[in-house]
PDB file of C-alpha atoms in Angstrom:
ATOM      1  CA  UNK A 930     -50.193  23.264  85.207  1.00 51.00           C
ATOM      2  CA  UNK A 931     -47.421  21.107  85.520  1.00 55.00           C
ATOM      3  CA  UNK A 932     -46.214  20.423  89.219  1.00 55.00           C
ATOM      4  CA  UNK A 933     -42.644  20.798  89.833  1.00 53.00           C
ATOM      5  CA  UNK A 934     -40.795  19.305  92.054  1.00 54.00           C
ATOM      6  CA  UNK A 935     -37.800  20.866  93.456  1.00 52.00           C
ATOM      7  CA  UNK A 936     -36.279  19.612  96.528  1.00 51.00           C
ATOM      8  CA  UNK A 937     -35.444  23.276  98.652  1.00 53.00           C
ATOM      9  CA  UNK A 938     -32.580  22.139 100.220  1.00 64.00           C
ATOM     10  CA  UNK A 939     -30.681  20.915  97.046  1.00 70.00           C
ATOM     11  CA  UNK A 940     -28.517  23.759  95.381  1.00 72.00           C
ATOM     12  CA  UNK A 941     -28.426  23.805  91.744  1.00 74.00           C
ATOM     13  CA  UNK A 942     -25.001  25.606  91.573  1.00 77.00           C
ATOM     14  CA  UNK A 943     -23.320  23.328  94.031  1.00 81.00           C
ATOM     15  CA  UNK A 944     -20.920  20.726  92.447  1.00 81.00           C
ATOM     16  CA  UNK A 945     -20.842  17.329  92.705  1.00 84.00           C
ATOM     17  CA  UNK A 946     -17.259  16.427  93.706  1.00 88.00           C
ATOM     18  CA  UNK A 947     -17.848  12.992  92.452  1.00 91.00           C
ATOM     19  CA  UNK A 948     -19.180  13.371  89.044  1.00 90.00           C
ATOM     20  CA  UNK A 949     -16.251  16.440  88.552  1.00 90.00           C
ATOM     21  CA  UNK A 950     -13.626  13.868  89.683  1.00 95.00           C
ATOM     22  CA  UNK A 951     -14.859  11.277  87.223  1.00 95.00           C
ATOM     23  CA  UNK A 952     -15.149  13.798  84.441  1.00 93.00           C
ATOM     24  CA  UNK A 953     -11.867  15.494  85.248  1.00 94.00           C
ATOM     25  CA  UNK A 954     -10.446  11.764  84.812  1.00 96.00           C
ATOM     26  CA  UNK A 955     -11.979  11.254  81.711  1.00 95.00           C
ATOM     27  CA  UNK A 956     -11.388  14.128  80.139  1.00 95.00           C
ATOM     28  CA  UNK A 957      -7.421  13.466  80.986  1.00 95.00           C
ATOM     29  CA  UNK A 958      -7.171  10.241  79.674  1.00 94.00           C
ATOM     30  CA  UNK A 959      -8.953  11.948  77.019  1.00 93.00           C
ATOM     31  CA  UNK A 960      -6.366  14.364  76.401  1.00 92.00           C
ATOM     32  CA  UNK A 961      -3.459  12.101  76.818  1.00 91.00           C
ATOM     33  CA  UNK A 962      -4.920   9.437  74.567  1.00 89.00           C
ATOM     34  CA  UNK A 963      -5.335  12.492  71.572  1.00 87.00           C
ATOM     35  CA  UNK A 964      -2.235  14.319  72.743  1.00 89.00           C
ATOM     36  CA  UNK A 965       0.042  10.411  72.052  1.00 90.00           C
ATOM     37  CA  UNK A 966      -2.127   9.983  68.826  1.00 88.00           C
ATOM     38  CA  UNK A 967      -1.971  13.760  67.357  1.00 88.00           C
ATOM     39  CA  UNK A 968       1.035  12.999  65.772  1.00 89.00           C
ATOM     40  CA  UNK A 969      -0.033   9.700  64.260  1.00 88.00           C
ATOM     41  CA  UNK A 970      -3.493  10.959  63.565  1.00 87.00           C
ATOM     42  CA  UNK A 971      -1.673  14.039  61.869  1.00 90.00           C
ATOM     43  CA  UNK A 972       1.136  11.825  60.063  1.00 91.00           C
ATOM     44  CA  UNK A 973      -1.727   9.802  58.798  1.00 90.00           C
ATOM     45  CA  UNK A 974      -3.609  12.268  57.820  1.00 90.00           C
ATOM     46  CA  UNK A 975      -0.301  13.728  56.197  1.00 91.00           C
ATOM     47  CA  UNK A 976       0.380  10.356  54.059  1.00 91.00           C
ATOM     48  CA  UNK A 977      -3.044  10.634  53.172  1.00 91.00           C
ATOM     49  CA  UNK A 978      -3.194  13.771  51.399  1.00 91.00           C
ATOM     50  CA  UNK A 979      -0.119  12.755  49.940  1.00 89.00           C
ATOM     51  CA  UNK A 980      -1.237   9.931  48.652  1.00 89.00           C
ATOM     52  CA  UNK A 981      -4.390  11.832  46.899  1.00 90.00           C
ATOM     53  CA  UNK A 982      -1.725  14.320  45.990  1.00 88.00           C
ATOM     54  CA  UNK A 983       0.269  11.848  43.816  1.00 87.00           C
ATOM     55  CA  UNK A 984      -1.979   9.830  42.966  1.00 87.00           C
ATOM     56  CA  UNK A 985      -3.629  12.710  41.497  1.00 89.00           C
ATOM     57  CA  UNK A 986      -0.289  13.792  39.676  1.00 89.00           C
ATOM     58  CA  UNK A 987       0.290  10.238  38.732  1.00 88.00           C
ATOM     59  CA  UNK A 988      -3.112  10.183  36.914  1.00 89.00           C
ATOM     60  CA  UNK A 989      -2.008  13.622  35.374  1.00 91.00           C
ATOM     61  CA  UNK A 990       1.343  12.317  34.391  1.00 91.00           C
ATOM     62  CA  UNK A 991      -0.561   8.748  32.942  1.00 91.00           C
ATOM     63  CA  UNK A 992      -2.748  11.143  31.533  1.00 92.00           C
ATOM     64  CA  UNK A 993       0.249  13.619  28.915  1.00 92.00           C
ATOM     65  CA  UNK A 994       1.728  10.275  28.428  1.00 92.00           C
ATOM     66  CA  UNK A 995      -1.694   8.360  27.153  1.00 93.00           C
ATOM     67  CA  UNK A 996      -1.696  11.513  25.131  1.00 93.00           C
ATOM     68  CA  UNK A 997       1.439  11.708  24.329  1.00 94.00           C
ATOM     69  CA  UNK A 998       1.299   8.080  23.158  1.00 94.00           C
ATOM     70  CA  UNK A 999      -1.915   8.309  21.324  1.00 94.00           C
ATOM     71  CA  UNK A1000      -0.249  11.529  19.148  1.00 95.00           C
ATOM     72  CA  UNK A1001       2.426   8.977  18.226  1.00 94.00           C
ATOM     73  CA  UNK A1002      -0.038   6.844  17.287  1.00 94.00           C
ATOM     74  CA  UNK A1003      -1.634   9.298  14.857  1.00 94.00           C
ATOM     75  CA  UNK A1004       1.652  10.308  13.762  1.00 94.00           C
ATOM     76  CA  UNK A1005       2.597   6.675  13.153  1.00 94.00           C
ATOM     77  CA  UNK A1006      -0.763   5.878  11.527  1.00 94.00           C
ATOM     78  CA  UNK A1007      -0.623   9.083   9.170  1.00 94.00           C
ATOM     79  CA  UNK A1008       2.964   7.967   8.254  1.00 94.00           C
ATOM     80  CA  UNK A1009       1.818   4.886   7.231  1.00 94.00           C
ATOM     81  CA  UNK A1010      -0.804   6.185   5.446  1.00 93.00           C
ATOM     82  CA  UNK A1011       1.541   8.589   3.945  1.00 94.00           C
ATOM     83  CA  UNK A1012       3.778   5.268   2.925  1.00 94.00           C
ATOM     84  CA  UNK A1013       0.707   3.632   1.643  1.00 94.00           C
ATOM     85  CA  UNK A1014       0.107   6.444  -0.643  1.00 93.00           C
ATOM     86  CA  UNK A1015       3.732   5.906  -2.192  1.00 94.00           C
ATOM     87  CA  UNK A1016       4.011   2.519  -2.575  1.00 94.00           C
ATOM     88  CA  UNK A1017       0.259   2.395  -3.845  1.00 94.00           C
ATOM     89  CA  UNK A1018       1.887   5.301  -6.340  1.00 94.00           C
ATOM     90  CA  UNK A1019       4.869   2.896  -6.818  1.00 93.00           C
ATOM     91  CA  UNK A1020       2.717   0.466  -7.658  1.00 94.00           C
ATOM     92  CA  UNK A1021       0.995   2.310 -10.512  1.00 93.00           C
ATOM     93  CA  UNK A1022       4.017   4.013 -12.071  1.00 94.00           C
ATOM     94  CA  UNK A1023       5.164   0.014 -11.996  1.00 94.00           C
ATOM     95  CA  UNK A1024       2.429  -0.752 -13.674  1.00 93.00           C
ATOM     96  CA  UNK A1025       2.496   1.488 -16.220  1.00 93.00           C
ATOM     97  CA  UNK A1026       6.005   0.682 -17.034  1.00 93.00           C
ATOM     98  CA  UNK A1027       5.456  -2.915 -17.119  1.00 94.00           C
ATOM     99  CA  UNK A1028       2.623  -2.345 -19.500  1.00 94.00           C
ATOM    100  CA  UNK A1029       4.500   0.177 -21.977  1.00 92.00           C
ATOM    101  CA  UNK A1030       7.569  -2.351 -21.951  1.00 92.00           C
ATOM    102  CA  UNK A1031       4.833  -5.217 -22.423  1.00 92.00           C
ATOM    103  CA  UNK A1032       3.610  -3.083 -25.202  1.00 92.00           C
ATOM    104  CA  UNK A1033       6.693  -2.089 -26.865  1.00 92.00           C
ATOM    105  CA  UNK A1034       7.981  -6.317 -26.530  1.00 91.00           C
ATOM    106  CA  UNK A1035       4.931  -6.832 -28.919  1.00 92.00           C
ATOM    107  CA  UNK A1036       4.708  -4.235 -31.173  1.00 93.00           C
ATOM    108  CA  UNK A1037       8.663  -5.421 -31.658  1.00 93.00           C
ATOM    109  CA  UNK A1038       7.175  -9.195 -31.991  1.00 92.00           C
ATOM    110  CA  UNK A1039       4.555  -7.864 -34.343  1.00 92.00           C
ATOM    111  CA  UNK A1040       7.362  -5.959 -36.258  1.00 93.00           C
ATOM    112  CA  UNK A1041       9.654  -9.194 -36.287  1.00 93.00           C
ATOM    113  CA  UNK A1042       6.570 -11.595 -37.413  1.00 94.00           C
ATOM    114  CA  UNK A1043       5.810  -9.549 -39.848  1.00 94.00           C
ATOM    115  CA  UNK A1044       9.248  -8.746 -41.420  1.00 92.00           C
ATOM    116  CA  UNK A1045       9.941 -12.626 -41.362  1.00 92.00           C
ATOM    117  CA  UNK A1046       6.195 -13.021 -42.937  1.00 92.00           C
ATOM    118  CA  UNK A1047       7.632 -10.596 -45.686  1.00 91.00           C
ATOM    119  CA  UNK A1048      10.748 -12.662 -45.676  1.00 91.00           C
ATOM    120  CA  UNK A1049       8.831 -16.005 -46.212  1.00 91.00           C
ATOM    121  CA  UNK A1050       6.145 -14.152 -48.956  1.00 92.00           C
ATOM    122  CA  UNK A1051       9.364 -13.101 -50.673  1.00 89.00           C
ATOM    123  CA  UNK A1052      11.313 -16.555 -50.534  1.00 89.00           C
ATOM    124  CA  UNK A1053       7.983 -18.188 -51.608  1.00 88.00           C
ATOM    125  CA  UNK A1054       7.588 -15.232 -54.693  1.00 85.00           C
ATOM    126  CA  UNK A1055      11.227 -16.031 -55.540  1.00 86.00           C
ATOM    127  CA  UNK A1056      10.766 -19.939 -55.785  1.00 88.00           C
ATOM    128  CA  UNK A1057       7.458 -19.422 -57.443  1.00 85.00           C
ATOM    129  CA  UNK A1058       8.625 -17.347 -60.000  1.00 80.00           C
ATOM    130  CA  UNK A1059      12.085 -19.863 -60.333  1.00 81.00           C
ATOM    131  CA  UNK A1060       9.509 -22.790 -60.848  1.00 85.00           C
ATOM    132  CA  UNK A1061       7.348 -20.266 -62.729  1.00 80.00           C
ATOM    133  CA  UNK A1062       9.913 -19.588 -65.064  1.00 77.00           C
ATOM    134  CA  UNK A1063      11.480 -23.149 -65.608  1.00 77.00           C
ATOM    135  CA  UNK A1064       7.188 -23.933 -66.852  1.00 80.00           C
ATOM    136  CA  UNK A1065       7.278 -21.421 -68.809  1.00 77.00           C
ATOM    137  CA  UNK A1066      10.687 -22.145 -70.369  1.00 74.00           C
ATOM    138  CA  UNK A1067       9.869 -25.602 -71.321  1.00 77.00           C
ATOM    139  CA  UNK A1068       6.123 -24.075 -72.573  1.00 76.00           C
ATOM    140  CA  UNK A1069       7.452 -21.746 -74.440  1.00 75.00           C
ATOM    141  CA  UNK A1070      10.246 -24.492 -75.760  1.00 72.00           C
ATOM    142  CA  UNK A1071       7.216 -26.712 -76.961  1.00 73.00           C
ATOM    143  CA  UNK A1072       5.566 -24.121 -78.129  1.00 72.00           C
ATOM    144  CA  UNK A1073       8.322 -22.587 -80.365  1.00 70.00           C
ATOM    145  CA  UNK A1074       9.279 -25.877 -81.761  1.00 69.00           C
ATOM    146  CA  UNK A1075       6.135 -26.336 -82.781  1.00 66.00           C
ATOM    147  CA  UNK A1076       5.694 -22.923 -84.280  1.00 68.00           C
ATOM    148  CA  UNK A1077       9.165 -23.178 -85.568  1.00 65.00           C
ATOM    149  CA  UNK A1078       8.775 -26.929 -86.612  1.00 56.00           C
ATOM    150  CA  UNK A1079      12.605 -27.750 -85.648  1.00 57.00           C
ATOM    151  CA  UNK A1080      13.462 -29.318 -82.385  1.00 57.00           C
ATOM    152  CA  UNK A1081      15.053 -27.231 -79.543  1.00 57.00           C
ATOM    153  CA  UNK A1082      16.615 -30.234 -78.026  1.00 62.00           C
ATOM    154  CA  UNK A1083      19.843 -28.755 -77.534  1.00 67.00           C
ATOM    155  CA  UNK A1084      19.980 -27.392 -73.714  1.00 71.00           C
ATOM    156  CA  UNK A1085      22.680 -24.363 -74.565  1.00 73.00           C
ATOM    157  CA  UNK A1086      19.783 -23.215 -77.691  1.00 69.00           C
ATOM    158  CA  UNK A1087      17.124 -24.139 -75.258  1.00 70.00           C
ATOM    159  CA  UNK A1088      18.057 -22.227 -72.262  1.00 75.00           C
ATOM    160  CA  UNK A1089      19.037 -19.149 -74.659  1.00 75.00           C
ATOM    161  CA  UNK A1090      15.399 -18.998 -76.151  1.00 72.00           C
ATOM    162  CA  UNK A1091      14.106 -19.161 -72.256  1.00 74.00           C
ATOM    163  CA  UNK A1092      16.463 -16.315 -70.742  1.00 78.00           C
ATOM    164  CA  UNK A1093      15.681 -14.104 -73.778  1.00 78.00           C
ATOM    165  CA  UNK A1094      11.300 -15.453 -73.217  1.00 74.00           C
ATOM    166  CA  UNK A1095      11.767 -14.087 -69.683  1.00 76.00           C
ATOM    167  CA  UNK A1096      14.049 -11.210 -70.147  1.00 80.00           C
ATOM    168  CA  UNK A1097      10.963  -9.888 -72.997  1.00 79.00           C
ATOM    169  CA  UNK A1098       8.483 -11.117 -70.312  1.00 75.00           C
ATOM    170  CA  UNK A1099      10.080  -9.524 -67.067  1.00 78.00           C
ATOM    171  CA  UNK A1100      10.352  -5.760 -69.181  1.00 81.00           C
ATOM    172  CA  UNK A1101       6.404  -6.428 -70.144  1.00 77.00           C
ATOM    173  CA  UNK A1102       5.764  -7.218 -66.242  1.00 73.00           C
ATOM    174  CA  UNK A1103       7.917  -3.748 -65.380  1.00 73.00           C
ATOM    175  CA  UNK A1104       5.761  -1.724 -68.061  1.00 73.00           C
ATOM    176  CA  UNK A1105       2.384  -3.227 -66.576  1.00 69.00           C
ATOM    177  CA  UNK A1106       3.322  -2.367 -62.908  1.00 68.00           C
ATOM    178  CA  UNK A1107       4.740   0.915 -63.714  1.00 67.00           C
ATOM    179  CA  UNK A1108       1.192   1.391 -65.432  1.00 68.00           C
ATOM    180  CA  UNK A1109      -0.684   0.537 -62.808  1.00 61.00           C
ATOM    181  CA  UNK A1110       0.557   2.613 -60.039  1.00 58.00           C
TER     182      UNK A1110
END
């Protein structure tokens, strides 16, 4: 068993005037150093909660307006997207106008070649069938002064016995056309 020393004249209740003075000290410089810095402490303390606080409602406000800005965003990127669509549309109708005027320019060009084709066919027929007919006049001049034995050399006879060739000629052509279709 342990030995225990106690001393039997020492009192364990008794107080030590010394040790109470010291502590009594303490403890008021104690108290006057928290009572002077209770307000700062609790001012600081203050400031800091309010600094949480708003920074807090500053991260909340930062936050609606990040979201508020990235909803403009999608409205501004659907609205282009929207005016994409339009002008793409704009684009096509466009198109499809330039190509039915392109269209339209050559079946006009086409109509126009083909009338002056006509035209020139025509011309040509006509000045074929002028040369044709001065051949045949002087053929048929040979050919009936031979038959006939006299000499068609006047140009008044001459051109009388061609315009009445071609006239007989021109109504056979009429009756063979008119037979054929």
């Amino acid at each position: 068993m342990p030995t225990v020393y106690l001393a039997a004249e020492e009192n364990v209740l008794r107080i030590h005037w010394d040790e109470f003075t010291f502590g009594l000290i303490a403890f008021l410089i104690i108290l006057g150093v928290v009572y002077k810095m209770w307000p700062r402490l609790t001012k600081a303390l203050d400031e800091r909660a309010d600094q949480i606080e708003g920074g807090i409602a500053r991260a909340q406000k930062a936050e609606a307006e990040a979201d508020e800005i990235r909803q403009q965003y999608r409205e501004k990127l659907e609205e282009a997207h929207r005016e994409y669509a339009q002008e793409l549309e704009k684009a096509k109708e466009q198109r499809a106008a330039i190509i039915a005027e392109a269209r339209e320019e050559a079946q006009v060009e086409a109509r126009r070649i083909i009338e002056a084709a006509h035209a020139q066919i025509e011309a040509d027929r006509q000045q074929a069938f002028v040369q044709l007919k001065g051949e045949i006049g002087t053929l048929s001049t040979e050919l009936a002064s031979r038959i006939v034995g006299e000499s068609l050399s006047d140009s008044a006879a001459q051109n009388r016995v061609i315009d009445r060739f071609l006239d007989e000629l021109e109504q056979s052509e009429g009756k063979q056309q008119a037979e054929v279709r």
